Short mmCIF file of C-alpha atoms (C1' of nucleotides) in Angstrom, two decimals:
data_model
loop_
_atom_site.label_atom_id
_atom_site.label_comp_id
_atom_site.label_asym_id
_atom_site.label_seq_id
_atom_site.Cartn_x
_atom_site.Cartn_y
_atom_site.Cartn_z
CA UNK A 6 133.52 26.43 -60.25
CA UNK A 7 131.02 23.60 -61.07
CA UNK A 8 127.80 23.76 -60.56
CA UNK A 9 127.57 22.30 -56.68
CA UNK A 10 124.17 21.25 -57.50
CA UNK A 11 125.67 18.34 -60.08
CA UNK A 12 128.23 16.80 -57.24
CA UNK A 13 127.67 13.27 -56.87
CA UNK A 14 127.97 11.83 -53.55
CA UNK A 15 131.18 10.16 -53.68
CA UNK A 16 134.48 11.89 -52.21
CA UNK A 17 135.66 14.72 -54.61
CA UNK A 18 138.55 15.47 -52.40
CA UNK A 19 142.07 15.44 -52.63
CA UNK A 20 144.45 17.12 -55.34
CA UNK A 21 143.24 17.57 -58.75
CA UNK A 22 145.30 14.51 -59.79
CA UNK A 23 143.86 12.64 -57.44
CA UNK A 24 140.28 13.89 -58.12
CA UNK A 25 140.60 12.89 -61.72
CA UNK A 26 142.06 9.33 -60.78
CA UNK A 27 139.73 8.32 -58.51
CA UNK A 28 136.36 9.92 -60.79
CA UNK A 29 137.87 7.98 -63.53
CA UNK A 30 138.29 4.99 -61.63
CA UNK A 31 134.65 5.14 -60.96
CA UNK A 32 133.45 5.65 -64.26
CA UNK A 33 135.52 3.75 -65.94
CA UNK A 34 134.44 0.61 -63.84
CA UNK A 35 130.82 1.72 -64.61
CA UNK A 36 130.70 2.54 -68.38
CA UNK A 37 134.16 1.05 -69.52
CA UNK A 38 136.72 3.09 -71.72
CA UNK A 39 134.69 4.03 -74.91
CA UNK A 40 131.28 5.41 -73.17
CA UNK A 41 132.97 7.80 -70.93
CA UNK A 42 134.53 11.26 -72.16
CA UNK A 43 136.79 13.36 -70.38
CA UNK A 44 134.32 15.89 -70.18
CA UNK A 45 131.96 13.41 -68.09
CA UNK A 46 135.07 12.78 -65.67
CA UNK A 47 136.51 16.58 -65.32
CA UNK A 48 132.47 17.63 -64.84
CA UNK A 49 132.31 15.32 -61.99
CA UNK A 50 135.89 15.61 -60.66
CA UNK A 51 135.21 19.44 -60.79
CA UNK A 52 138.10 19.85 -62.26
CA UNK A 53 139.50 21.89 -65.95
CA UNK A 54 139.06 19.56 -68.86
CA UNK A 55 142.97 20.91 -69.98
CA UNK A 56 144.22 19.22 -66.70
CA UNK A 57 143.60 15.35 -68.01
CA UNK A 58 146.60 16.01 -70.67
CA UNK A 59 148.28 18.52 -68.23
CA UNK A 60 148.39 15.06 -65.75
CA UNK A 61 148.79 12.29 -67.32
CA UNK A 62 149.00 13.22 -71.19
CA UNK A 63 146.36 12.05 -72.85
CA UNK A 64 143.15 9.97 -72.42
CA UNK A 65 145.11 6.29 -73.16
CA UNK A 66 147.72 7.84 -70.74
CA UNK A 67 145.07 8.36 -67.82
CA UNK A 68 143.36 5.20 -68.26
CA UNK A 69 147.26 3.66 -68.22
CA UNK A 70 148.07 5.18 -64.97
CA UNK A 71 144.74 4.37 -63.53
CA UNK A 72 145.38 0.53 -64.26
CA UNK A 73 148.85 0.71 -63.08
CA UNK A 74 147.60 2.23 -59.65
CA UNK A 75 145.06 -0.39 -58.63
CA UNK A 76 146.96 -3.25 -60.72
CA UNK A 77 150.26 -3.19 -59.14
CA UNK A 78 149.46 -3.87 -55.71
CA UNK A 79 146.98 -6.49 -56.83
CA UNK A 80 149.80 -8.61 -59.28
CA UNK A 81 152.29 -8.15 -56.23
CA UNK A 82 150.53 -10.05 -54.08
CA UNK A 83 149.58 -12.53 -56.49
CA UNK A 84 153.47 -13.30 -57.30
CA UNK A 85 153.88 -13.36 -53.70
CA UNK A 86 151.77 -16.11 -53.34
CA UNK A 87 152.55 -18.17 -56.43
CA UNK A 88 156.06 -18.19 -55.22
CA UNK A 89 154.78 -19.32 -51.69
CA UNK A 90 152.80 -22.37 -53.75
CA UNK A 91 156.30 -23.34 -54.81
CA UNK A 92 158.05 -22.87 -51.78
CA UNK A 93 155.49 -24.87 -49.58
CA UNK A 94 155.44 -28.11 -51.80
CA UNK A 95 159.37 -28.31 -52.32
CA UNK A 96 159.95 -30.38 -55.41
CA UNK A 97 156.06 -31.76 -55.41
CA UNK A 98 154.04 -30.01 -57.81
CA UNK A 99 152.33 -27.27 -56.50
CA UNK A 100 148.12 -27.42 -55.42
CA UNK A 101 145.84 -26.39 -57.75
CA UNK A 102 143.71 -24.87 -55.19
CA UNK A 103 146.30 -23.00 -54.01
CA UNK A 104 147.46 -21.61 -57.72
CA UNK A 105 143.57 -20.65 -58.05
CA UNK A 106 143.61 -18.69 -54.84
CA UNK A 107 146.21 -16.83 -55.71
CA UNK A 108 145.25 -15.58 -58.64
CA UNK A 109 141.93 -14.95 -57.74
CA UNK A 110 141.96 -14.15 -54.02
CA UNK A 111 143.80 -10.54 -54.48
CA UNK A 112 141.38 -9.41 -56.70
CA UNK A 113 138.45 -10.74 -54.99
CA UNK A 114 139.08 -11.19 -51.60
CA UNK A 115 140.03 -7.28 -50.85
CA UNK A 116 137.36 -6.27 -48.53
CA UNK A 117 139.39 -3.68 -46.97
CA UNK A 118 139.73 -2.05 -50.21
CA UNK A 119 136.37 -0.73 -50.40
CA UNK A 120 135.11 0.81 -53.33
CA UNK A 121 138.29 1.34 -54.58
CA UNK A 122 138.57 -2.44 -55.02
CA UNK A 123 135.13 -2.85 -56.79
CA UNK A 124 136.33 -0.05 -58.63
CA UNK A 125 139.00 -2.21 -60.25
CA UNK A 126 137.74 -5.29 -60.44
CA UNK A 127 134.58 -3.74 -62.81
CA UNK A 128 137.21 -2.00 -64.88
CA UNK A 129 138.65 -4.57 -65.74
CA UNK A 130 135.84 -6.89 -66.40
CA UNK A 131 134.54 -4.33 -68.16
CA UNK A 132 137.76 -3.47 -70.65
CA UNK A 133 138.87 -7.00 -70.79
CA UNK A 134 137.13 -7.04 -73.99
CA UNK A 135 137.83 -3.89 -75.64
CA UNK A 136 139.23 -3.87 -78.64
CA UNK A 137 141.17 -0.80 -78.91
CA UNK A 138 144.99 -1.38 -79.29
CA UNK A 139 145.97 1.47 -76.74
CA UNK A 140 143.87 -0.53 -74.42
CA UNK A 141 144.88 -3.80 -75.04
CA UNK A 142 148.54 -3.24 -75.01
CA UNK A 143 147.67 -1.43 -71.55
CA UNK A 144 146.00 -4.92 -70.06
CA UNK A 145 149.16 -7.35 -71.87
CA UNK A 146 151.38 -5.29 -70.43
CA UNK A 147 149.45 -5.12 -67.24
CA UNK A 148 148.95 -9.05 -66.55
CA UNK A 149 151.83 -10.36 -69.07
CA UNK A 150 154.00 -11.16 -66.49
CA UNK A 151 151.55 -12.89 -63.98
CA UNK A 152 149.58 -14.89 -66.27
CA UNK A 153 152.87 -16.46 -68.00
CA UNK A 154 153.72 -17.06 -64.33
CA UNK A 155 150.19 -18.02 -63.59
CA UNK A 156 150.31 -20.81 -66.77
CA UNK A 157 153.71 -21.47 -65.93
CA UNK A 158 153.10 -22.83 -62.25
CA UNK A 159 149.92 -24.40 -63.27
CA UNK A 160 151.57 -26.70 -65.85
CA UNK A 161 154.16 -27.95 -63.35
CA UNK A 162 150.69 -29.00 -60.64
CA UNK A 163 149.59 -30.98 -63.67
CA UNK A 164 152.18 -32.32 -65.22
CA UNK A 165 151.72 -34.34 -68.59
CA UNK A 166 148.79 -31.35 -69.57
CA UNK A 167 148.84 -31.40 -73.21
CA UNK A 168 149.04 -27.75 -74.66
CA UNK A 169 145.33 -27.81 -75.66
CA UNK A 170 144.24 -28.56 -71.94
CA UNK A 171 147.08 -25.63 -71.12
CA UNK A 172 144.63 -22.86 -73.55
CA UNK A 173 141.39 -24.37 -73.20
CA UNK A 174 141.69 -24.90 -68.90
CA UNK A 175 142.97 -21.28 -68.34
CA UNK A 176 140.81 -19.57 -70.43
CA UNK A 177 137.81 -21.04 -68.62
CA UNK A 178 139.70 -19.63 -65.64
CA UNK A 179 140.21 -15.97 -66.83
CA UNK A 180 136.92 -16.08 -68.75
CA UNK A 181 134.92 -16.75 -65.07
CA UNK A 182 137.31 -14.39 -63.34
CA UNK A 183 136.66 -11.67 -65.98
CA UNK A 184 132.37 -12.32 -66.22
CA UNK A 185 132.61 -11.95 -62.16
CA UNK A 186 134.37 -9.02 -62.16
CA UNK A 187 132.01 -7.47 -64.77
CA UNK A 188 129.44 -8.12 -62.55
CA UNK A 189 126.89 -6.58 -65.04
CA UNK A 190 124.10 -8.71 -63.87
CA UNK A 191 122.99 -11.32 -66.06
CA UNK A 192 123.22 -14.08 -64.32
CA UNK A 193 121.55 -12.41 -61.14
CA UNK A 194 117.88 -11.94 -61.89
CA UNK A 195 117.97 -15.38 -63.51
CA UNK A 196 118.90 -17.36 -60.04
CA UNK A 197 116.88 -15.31 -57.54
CA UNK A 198 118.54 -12.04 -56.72
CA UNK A 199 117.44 -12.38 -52.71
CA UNK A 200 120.94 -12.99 -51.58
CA UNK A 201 123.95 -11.03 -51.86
CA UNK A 202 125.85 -11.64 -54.86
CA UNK A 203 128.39 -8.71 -54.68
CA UNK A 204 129.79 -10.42 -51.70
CA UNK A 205 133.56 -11.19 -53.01
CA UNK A 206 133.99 -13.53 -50.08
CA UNK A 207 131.46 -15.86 -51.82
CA UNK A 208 133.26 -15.76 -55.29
CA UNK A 209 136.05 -17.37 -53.70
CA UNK A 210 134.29 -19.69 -51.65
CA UNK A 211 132.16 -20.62 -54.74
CA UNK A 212 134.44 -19.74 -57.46
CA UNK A 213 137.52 -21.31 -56.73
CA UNK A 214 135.94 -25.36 -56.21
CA UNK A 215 134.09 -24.93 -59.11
CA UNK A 216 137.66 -24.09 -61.09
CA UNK A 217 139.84 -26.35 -58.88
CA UNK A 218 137.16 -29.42 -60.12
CA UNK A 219 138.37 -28.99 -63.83
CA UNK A 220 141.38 -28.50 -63.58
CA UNK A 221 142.06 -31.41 -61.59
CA UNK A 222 140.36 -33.51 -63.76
CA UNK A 223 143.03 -36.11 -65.82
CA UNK A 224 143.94 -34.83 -69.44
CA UNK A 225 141.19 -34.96 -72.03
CA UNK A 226 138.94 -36.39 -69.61
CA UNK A 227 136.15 -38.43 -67.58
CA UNK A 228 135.91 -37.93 -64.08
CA UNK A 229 136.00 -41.05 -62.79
CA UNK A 230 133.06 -40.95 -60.09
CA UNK A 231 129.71 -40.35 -61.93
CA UNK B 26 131.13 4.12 -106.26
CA UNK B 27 133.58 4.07 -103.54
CA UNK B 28 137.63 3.92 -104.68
CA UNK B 29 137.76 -0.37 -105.21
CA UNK B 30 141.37 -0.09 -104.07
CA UNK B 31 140.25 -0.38 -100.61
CA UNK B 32 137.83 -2.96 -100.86
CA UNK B 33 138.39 -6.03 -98.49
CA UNK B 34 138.65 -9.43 -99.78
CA UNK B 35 135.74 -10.31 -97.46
CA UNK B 36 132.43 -10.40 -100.05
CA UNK B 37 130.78 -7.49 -100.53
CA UNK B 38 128.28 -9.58 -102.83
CA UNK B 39 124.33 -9.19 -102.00
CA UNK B 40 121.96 -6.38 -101.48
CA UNK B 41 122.24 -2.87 -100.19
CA UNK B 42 121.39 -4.38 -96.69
CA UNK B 43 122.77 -7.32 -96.94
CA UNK B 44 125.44 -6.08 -97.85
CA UNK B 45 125.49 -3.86 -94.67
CA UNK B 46 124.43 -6.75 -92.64
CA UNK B 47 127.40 -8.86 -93.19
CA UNK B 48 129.99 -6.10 -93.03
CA UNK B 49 128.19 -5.05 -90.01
CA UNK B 50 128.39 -8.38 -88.10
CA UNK B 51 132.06 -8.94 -89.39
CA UNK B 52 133.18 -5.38 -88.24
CA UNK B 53 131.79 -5.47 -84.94
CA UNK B 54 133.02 -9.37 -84.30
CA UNK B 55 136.49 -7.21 -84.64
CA UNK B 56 136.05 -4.13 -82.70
CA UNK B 57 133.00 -4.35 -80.89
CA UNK B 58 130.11 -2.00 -81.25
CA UNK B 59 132.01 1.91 -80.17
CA UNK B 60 134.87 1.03 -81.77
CA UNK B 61 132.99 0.90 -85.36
CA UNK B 62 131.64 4.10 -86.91
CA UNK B 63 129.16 3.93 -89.54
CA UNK B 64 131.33 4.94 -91.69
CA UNK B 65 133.64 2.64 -91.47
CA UNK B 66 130.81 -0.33 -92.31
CA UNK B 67 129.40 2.08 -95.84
CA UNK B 68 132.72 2.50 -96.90
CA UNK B 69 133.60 -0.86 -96.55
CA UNK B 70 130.24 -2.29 -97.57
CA UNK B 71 129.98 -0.04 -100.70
CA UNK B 72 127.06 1.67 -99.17
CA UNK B 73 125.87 4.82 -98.64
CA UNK B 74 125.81 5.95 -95.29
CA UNK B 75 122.20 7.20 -95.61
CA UNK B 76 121.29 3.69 -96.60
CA UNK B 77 122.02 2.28 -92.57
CA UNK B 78 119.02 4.94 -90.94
CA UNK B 79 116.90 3.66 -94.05
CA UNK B 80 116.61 0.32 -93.99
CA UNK B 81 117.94 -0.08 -89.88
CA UNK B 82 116.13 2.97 -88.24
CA UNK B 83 119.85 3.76 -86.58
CA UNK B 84 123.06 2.22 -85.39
CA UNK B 85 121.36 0.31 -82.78
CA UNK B 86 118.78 -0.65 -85.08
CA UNK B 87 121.49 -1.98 -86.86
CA UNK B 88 122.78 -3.96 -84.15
CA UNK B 89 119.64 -4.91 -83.20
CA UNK B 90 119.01 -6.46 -86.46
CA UNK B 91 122.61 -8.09 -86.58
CA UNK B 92 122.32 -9.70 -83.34
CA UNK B 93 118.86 -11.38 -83.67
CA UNK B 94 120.07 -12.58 -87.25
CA UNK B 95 122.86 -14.28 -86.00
CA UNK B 96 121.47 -15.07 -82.72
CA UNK B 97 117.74 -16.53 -83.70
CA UNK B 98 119.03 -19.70 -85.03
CA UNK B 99 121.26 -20.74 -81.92
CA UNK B 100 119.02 -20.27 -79.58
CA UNK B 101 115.94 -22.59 -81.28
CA UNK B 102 118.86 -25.14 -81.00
CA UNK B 103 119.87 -24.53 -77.51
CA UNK B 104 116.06 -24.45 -76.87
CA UNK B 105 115.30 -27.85 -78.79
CA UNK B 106 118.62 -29.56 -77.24
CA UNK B 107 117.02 -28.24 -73.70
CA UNK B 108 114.09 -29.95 -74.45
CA UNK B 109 115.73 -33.13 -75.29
CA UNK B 110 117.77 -33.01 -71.94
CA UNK B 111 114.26 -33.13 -70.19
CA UNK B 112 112.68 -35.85 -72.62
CA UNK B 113 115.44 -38.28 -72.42
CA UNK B 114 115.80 -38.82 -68.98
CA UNK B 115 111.75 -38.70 -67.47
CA UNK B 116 111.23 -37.83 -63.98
CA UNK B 117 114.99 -38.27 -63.36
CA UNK B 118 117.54 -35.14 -63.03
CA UNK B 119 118.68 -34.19 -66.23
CA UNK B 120 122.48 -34.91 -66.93
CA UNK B 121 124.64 -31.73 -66.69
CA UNK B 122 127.06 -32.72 -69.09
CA UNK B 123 123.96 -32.33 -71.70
CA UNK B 124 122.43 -28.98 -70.35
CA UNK B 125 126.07 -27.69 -70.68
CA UNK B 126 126.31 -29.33 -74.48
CA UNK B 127 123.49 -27.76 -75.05
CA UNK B 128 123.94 -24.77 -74.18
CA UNK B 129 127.63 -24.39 -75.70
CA UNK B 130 127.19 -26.77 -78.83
CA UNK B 131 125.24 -24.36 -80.88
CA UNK B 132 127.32 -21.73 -80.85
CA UNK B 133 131.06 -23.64 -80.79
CA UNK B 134 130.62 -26.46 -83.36
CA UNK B 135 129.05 -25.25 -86.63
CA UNK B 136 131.86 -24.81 -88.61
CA UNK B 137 129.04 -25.24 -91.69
CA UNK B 138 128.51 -21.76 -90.54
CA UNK B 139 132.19 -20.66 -91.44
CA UNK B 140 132.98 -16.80 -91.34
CA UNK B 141 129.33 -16.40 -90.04
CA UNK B 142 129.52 -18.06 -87.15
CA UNK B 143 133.11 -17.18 -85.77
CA UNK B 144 131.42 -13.43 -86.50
CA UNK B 145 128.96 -13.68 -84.20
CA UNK B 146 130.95 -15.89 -81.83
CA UNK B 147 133.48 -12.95 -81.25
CA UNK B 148 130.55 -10.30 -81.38
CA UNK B 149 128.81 -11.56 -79.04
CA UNK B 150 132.02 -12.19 -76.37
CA UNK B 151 133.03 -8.25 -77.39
CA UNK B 152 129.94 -6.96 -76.50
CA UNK B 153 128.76 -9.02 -73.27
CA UNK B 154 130.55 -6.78 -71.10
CA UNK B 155 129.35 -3.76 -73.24
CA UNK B 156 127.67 -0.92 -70.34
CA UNK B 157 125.65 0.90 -73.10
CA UNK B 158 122.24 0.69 -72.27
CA UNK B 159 120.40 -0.01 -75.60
CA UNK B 160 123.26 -3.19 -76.24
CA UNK B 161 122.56 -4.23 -72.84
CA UNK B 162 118.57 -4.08 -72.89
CA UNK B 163 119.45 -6.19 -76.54
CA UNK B 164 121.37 -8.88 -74.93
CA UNK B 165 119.12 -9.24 -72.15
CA UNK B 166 116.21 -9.48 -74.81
CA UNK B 167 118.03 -11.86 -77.21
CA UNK B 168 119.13 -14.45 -74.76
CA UNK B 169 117.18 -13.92 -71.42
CA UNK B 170 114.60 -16.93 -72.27
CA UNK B 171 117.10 -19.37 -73.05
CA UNK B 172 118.97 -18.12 -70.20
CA UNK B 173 116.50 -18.42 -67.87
CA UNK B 174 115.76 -22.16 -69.60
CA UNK B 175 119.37 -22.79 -68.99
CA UNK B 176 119.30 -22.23 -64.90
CA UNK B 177 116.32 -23.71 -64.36
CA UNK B 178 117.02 -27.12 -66.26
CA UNK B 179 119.99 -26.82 -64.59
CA UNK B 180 118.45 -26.31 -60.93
CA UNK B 181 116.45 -29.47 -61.49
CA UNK B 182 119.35 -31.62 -62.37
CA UNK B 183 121.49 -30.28 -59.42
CA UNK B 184 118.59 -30.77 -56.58
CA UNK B 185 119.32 -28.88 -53.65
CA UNK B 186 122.00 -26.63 -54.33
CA UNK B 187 121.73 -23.71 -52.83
CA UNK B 188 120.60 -20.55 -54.71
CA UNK B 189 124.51 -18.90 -54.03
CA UNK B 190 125.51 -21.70 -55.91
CA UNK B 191 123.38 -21.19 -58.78
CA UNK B 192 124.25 -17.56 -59.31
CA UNK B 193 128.10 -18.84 -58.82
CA UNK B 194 128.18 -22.15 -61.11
CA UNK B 195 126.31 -20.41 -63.75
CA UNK B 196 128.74 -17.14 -63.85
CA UNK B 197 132.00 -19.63 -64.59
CA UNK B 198 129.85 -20.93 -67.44
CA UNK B 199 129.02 -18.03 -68.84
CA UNK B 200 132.58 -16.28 -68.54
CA UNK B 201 134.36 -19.08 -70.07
CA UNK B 202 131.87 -19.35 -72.47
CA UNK B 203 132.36 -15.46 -73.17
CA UNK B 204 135.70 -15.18 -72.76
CA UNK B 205 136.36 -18.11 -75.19
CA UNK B 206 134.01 -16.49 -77.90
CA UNK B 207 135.76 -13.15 -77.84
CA UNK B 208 139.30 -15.04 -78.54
CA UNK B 209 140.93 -12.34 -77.51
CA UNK B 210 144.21 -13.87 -77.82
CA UNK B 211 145.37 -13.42 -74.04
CA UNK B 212 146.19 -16.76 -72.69
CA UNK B 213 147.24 -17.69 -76.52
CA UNK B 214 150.35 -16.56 -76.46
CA UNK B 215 151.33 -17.77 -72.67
CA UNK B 216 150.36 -22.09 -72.98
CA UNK B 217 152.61 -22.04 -76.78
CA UNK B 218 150.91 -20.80 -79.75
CA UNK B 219 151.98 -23.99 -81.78
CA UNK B 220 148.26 -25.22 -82.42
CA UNK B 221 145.34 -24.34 -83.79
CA UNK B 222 143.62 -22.27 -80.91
CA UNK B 223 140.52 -21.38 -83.06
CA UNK B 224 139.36 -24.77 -83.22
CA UNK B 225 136.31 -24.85 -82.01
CA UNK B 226 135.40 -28.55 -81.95
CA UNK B 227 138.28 -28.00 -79.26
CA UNK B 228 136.74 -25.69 -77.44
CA UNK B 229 133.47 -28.29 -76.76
CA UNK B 230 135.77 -31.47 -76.56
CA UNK B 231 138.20 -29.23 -73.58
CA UNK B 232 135.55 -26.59 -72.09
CA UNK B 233 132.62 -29.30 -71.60
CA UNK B 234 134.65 -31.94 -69.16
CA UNK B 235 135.87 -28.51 -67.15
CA UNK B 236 132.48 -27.14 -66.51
CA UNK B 237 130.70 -30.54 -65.86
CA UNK B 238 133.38 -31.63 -62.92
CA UNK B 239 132.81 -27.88 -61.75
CA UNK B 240 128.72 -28.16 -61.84
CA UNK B 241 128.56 -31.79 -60.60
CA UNK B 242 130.47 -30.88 -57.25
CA UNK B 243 128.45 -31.27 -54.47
CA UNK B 244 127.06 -28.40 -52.35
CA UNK B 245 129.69 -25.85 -50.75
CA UNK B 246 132.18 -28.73 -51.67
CA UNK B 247 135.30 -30.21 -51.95
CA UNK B 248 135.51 -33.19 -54.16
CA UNK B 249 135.68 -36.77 -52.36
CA UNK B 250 138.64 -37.78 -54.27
CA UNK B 251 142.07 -35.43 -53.94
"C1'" DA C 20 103.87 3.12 -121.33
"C1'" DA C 21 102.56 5.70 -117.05
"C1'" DG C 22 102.50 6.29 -112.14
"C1'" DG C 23 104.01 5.58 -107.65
"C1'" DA C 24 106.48 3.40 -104.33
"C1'" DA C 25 111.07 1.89 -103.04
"C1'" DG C 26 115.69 2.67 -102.94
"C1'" DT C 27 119.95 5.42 -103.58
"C1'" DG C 28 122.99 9.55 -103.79
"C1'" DA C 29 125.61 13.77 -102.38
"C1'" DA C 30 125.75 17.03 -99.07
"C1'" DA C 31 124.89 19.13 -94.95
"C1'" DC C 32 123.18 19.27 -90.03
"C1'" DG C 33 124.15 19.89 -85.04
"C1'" DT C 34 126.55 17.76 -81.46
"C1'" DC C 35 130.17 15.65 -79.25
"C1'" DT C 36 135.03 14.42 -78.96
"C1'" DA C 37 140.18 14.79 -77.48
"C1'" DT C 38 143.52 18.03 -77.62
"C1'" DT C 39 145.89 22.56 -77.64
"C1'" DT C 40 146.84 27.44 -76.71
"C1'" DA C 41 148.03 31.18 -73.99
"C1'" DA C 42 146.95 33.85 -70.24
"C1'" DA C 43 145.98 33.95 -65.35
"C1'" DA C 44 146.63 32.26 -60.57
"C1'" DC C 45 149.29 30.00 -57.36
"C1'" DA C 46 153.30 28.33 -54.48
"C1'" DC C 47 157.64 29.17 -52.70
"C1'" DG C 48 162.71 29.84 -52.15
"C1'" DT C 49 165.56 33.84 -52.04
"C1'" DA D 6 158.57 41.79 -52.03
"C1'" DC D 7 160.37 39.64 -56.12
"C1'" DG D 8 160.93 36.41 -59.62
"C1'" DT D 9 160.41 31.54 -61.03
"C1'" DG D 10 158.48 27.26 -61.88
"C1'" DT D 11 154.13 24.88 -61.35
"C1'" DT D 12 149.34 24.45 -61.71
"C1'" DT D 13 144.75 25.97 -63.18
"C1'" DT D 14 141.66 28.37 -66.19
"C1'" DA D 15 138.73 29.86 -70.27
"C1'" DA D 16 138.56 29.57 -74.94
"C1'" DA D 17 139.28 27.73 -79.31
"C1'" DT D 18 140.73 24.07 -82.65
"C1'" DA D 19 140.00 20.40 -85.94
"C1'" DG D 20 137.78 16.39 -86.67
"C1'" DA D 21 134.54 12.38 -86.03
"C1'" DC D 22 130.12 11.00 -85.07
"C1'" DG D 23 124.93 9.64 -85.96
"C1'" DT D 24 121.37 11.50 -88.31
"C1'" DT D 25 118.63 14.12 -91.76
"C1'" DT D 26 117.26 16.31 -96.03
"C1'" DC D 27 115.94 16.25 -100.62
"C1'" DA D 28 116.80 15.41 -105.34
"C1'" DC D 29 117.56 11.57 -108.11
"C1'" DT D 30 117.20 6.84 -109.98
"C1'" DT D 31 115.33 2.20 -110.12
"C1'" DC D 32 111.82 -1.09 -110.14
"C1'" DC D 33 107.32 -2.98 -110.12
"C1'" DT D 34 102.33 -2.68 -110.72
"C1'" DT D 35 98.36 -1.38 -113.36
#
DNA sequence: AAGGAAGTGAAACGTCTATTTAAAACACGT
DNA sequence: ACGTGTTTTAAATAGACGTTTCACTTCCTT
């Protein structure tokens, strides 16, 4: 009923519930929670504003489900593999590098999700910081379970981590995770923007020695080679 | 004018726009720049709402304003301690450990600056994922010089590392750096909430070792010692 | 003291927002 | 073909938003 002239060039297909998922997938990932209206998403979804609360309630109850859908996968396979850290070292404490690729590698490493995944991973670079209750309760309850597990497995691969190391280490973790995610840029045009930086493959490769470095470092301290 | 029962135990001492400038910078440090109307900073500055557009121009005017306020100050440090990171060591590579202290350092440890500077700490990590245009265009402008300062002292004390790796190195900076200004109270809760997580003499002492054994790594690379 | 700029005040502007209503269209088992 | 539950539609609702207008007061200069 839209005007066809107004389509944007990304799929529009599927049931209306679908259609308003995926268009507010996109835009959320592009403008975050506050700068899109459900007028913007409906308009491109080509779909009745009234349908967004006939769906999934309300606003806070689309953006909800639209977490849940790309999250759940995504924290499945990142218990998966912090219980295979645990499994593979026996009673040993578990690698770093391993803990760090699994939390990061199901995120990042998802090549085969397409825009979908890119989809995701802006959103929630981009709402990781938004201060709206509805939304944080929506992320807690989101990654609760896997970052408790997450801290959890990391203080038994480096045991005798005061608490202080156990806040300051993992939120130098999240905090890189989250600015990569975001991808909004910044850092891009400031170290030559000739190579390809939304390659996901290379925020492992890069990402995950950088993070593995200090958190293997002893507690409060020096590395001992200069 | 306004009903004082509502009044906030935050001063409200000052000039018309001073007045509006620090409830401004306090209110956004909290909810981030969509999240507060103007409204909500008159009535709580004891202002009226005409008075913003009269002495700002508009909201972003406002913000504008706010931001290069707060912001002016920490980067003529970072700037000076940059210098001094080039001075001290001659012809030689600068050391990383003092790029990153001077980068972080202005903005973590002044606790002279009290309310002021935990403000515009948490305004600034609320707003660095913001996708509004006119924030982003002011965030670029604020800190794109001493950003730019920042990689390329950098680049010159990690010779030969690869361009990848200085769009890579410099992201986990930045996100941690972010991430831990925001304080958004995620990993709090998960490594025991039993000390003082706002410390932010703790945030240099803890952050600083983590991103200097991350930036010091060599090329592509694992470290030599396990 | 007079004049003029600077600042403040109450009220309204038009626009955008999420949400709701109730009627229409559809799908489908009987 | 009929009736029933589900989905879609157009229209309207109430409120929040940034911004503007203009009359009023305050303050400083001459």
């Amino acid at each position: 009923m839209a005007d066809a002239g107004i389509h944007e060039d990304f799929s529009v297909t599927g049931s209306t519930k679908e259609r308003i998922l995926h268009t507010a997938a996109r835009l959320f990932s592009e403008r975050g929670f506050d700068n899109v209206s459900l007028r913007d998403i409906t308009t491109i979804a080509d779909v009745n504003i009234a349908a967004v609360n006939y769906h999934f309630g309300s606003k806070i109850g689309l953006v909800a489900y639209v977490f849940d859908h790309y999250a759940a996968p995504v924290n499945a396979a990142r218990l998966k593999l912090l219980d295979e850290c645990d499994q593979k070292c026996g009673d040993a404490p578990p690698a770093v590098e391993d803990i760090l690729w699994a939390l990061l590698s199901p995120v990042f490493h998802a090549p085969d999700n397409g825009d979908e995944g890119r989809h995701f991973r802006q959103m929630l670079g981009r709402m990781s910081s938004n201060s709206n209750p509805d939304v944080r309760s929506i992320l807690f309850n989101t990654f609760d379970i896997v970052s408790a597990r997450f801290v959890d497995t990391m203080s038994r691969a480096c045991p005798g981590l005061p608490k202080e190391e156990l806040f300051w280490r993992p939120t130098c973790v999240y905090g890189a995770m989250m600015y990569a995610q975001a991808d909004n840029g910044r850092i891009r045009t400031l170290s030559g923007n000739s190579f390809d930086s939304t390659n996901m493959d290379d925020a492992l490769k890069y990402m995950i020695p950088f993070l593995t470095a200090g958190f293997t470092l002893p507690p409060g301290g020096k590395l001992s080679a200069g």
